[in-house]
Tab-separated table of C-alpha atoms in Angstrom:
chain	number	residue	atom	x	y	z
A	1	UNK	CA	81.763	-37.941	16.047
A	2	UNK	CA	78.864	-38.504	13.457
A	3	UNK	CA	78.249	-35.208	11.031
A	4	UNK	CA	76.404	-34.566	8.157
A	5	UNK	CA	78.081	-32.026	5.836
A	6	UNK	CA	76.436	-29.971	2.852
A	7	UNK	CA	79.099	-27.536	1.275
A	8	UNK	CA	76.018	-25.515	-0.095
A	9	UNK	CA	74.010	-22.890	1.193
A	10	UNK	CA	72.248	-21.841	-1.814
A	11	UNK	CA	72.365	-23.622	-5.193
A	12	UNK	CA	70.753	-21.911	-7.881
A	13	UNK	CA	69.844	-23.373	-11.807
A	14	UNK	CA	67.764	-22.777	-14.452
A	15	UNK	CA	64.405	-24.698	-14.925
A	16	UNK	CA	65.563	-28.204	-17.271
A	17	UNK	CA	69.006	-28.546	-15.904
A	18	UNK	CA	70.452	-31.125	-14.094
A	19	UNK	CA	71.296	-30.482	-10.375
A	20	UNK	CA	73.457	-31.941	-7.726
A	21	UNK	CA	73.092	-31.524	-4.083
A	22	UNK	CA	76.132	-32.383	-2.109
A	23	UNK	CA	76.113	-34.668	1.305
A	24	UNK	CA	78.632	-35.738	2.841
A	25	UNK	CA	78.962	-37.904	6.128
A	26	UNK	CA	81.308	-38.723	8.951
A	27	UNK	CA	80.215	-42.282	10.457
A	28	UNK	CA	82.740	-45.594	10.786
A	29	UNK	CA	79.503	-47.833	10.994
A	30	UNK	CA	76.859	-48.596	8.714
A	31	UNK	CA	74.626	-45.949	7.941
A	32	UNK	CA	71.202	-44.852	7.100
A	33	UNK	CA	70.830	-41.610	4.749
A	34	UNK	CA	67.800	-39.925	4.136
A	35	UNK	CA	67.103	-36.536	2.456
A	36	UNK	CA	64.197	-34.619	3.390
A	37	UNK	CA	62.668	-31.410	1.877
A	38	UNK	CA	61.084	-28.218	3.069
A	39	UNK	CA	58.605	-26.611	0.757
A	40	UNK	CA	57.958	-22.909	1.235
A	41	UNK	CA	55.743	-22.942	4.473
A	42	UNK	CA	55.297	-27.098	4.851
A	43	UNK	CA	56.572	-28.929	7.202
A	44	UNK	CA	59.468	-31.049	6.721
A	45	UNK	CA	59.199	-34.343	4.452
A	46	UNK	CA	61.258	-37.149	3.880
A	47	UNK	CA	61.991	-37.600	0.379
A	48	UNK	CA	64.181	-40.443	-0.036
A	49	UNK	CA	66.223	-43.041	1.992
A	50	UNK	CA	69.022	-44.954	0.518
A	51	UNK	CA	67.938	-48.367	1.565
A	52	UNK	CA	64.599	-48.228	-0.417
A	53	UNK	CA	66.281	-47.386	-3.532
A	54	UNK	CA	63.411	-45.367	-5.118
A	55	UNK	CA	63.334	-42.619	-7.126
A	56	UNK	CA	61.240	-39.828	-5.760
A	57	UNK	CA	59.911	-37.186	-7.814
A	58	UNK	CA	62.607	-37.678	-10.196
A	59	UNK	CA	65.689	-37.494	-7.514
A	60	UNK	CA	68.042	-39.961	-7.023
A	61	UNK	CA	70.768	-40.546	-4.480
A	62	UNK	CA	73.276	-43.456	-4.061
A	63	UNK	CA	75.242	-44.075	-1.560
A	64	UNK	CA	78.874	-44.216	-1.711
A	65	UNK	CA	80.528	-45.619	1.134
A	66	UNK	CA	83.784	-44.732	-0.093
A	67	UNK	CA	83.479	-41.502	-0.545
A	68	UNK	CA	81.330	-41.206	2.496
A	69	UNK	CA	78.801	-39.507	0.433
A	70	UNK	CA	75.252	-39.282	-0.480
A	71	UNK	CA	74.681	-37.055	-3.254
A	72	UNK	CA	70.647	-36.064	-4.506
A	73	UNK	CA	70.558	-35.657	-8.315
A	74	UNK	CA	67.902	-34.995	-10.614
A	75	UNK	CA	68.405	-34.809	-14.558
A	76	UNK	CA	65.768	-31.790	-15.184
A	77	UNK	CA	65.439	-29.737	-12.510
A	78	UNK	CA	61.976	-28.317	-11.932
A	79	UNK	CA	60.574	-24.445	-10.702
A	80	UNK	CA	58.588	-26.636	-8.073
A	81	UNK	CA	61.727	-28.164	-6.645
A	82	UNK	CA	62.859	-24.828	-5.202
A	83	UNK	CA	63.013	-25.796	-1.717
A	84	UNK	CA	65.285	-26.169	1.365
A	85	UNK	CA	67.014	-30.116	1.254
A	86	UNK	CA	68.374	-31.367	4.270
A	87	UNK	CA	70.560	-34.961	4.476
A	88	UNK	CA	69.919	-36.896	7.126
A	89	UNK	CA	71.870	-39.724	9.369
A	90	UNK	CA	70.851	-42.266	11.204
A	91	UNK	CA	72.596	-44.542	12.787
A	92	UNK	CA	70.009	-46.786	12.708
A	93	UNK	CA	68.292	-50.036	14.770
A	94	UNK	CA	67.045	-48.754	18.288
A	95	UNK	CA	69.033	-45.466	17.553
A	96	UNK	CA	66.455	-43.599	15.579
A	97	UNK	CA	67.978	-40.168	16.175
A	98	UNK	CA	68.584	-38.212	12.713
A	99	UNK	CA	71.895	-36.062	12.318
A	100	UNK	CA	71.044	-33.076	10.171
A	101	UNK	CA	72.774	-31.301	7.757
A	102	UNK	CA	72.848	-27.420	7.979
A	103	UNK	CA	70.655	-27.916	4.267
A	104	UNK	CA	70.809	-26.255	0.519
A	105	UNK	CA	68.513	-23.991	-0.440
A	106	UNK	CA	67.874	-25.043	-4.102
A	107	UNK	CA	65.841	-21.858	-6.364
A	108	UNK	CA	64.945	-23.107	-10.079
A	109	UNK	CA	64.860	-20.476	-11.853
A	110	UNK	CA	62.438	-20.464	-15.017
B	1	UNK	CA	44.406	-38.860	8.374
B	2	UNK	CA	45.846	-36.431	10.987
B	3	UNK	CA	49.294	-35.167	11.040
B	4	UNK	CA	51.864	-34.534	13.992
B	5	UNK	CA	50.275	-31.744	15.410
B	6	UNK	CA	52.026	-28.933	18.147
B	7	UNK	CA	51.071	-26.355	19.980
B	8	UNK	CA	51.260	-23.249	20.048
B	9	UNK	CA	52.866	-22.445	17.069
B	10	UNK	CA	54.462	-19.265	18.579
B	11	UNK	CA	55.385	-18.350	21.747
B	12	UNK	CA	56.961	-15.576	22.623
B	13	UNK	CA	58.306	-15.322	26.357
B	14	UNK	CA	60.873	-13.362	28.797
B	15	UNK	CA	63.989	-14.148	30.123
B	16	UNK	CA	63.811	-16.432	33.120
B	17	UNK	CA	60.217	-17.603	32.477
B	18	UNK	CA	59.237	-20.959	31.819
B	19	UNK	CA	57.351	-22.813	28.570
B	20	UNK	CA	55.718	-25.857	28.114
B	21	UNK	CA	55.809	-27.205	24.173
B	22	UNK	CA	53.004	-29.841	22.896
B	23	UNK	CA	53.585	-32.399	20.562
B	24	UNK	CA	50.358	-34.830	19.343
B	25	UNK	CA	51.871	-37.305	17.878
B	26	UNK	CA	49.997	-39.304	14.801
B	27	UNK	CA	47.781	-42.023	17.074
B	28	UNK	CA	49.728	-45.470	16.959
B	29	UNK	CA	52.825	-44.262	16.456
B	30	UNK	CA	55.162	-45.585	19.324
B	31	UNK	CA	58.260	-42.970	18.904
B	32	UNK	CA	58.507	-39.852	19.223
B	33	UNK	CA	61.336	-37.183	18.909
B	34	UNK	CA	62.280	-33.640	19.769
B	35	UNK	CA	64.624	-31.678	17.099
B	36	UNK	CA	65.399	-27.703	17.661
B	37	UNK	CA	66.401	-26.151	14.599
B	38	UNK	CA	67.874	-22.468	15.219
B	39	UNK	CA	68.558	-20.229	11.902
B	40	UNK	CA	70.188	-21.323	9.486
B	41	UNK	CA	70.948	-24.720	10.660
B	42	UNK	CA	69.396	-27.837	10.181
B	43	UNK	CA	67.707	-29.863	13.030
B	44	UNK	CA	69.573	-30.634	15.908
B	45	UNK	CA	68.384	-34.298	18.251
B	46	UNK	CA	67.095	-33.281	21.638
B	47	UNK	CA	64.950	-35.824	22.468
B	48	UNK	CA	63.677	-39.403	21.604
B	49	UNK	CA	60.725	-41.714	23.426
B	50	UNK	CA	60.216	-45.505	22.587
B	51	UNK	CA	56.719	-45.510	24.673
B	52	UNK	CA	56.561	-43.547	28.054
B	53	UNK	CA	60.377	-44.055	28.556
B	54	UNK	CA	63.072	-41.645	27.345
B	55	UNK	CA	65.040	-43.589	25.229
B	56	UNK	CA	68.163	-41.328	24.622
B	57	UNK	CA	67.990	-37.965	25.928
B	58	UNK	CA	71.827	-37.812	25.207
B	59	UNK	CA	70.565	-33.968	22.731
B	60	UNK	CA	69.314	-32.253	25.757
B	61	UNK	CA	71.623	-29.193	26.010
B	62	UNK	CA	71.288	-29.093	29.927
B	63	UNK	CA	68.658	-29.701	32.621
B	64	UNK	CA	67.016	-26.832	32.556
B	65	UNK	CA	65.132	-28.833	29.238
B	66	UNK	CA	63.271	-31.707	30.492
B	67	UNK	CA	60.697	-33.645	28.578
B	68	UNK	CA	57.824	-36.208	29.462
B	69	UNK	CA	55.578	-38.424	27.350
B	70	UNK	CA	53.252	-40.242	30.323
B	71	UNK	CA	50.708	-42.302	28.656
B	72	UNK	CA	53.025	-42.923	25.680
B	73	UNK	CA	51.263	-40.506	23.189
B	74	UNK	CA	51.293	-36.785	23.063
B	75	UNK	CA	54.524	-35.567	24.640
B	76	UNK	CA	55.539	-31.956	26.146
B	77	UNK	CA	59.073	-30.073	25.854
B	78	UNK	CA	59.755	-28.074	29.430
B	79	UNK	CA	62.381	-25.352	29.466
B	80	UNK	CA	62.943	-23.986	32.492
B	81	UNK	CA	64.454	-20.219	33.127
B	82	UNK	CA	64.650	-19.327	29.474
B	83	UNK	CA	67.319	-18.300	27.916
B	84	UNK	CA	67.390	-15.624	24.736
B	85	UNK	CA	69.874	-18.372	23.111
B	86	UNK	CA	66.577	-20.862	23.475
B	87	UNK	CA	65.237	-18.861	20.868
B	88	UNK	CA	64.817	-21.343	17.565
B	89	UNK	CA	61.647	-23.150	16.378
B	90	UNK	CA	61.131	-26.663	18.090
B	91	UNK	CA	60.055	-29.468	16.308
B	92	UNK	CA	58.273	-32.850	17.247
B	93	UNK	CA	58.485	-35.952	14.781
B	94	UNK	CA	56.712	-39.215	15.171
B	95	UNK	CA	57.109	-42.704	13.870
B	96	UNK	CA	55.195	-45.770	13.932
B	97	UNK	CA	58.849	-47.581	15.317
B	98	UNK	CA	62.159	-46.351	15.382
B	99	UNK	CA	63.005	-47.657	12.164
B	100	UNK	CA	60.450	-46.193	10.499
B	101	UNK	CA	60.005	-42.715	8.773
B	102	UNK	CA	59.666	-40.043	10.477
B	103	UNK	CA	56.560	-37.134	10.160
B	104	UNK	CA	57.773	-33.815	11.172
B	105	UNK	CA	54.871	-31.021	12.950
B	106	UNK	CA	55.101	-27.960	11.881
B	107	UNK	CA	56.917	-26.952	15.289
B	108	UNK	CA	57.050	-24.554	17.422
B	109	UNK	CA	58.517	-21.063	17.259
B	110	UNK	CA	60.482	-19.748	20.626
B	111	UNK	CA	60.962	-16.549	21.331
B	112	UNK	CA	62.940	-15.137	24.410
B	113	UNK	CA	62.855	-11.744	24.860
């Protein structure tokens, strides 16, 4: 079955260092990842997809079909990146269903 | 322009009763999904339209849930004889095709008392 895993509830760093939220999938196919963000009371946002390849408030996240995983990294973590991140699946064409992780909650700390 | 709106944004109800969820959709866009997110989890697939048709209902948990979209815009969420394990906050999510990006609403927040 398709799954979405993030190992972290709660990941917690100080303002200017770098941070690493884990995803990992469960998919034989060719998937679409996504992360999207929840800011404290907004609604959820996407904030990147693998196939576009952008780099989205300073976060990154390649895909790595061999490790099944989709990790979001940014080099300098910010105090207005504290936020919930959830990874997303899809398994794409007229399947437009996401797969959820259970999210990390990410606090910068100044 | 205007967001994916829904309504209400509570609701609190009592076992057995029934509850109608709105979702208003941003104008144009063609699909349409249902997520229910209880705490501490992320979203969990209920529902998804392509138009007036269900296109994969396959999330539903069992048929007391039941959801329409008629002239292929806003859509509503039916739950029949609530259930206190019902309780989560529903969200709708819209896109302009199913390949597209999806906008979230704010959802919905179920409570069964």
């Amino acid at each position: 079955a398709q799954r979405v895993t993030q190992p972290e509830k709660l990941l917690s760093v100080f303002k200017g260092a770098p941070v690493e939220l884990k995803c990992n999938y469960s998919y034989s196919g060719s998937p679409e990842l996504f992360w999207y963000v929840q800011y404290s009371r907004q609604r959820l946002q996407l904030l990147l997809r693998h196939i576009s390849r952008e780099s989205i408030k300073g976060f990154t996240a390649d895909l790595n079909k061999g490790e099944t995983s989709f990790h979001l990294k940014k080099p300098f973590a910010q105090e207005e990146d504290s936020a919930m991140y959830y990874c997303a699946l899809s398994l794409g064409g007229s399947q437009g269903n996401l797969i959820f992780g259970k999210g990390t909650k990410l606090s910068v700390k100044p | 322009g205007a967001g994916v709106s829904q309504t209400p944004s509570n609701k609190v109800t009592e076992k057995g009763k029934y509850v109608e969820l709105r979702c208003d959709p941003i104008s144009g866009h063609t699909a349409l999904y249902w997520y229910r997110q209880s705490l501490g989890q992320g979203p969990e697939f209920l529902i998804y339209f392509q138009g007036t048709g269900a296109a994969d209902d396959s999330g539903l948990p069992n048929d007391r849930f039941f959801a329409v979209r008629p002239e292929g815009s806003v859509s509503t969420l039916k739950i029949q004889r609530t259930e206190r394990g019902d309780s989560a906050v529903y969200l709708c999510a819209s896109s302009r095709t199913a390949d597209y990006e999806q906008y979230f609403g704010p959802g919905t927040r179920l409570t069964v008392t």
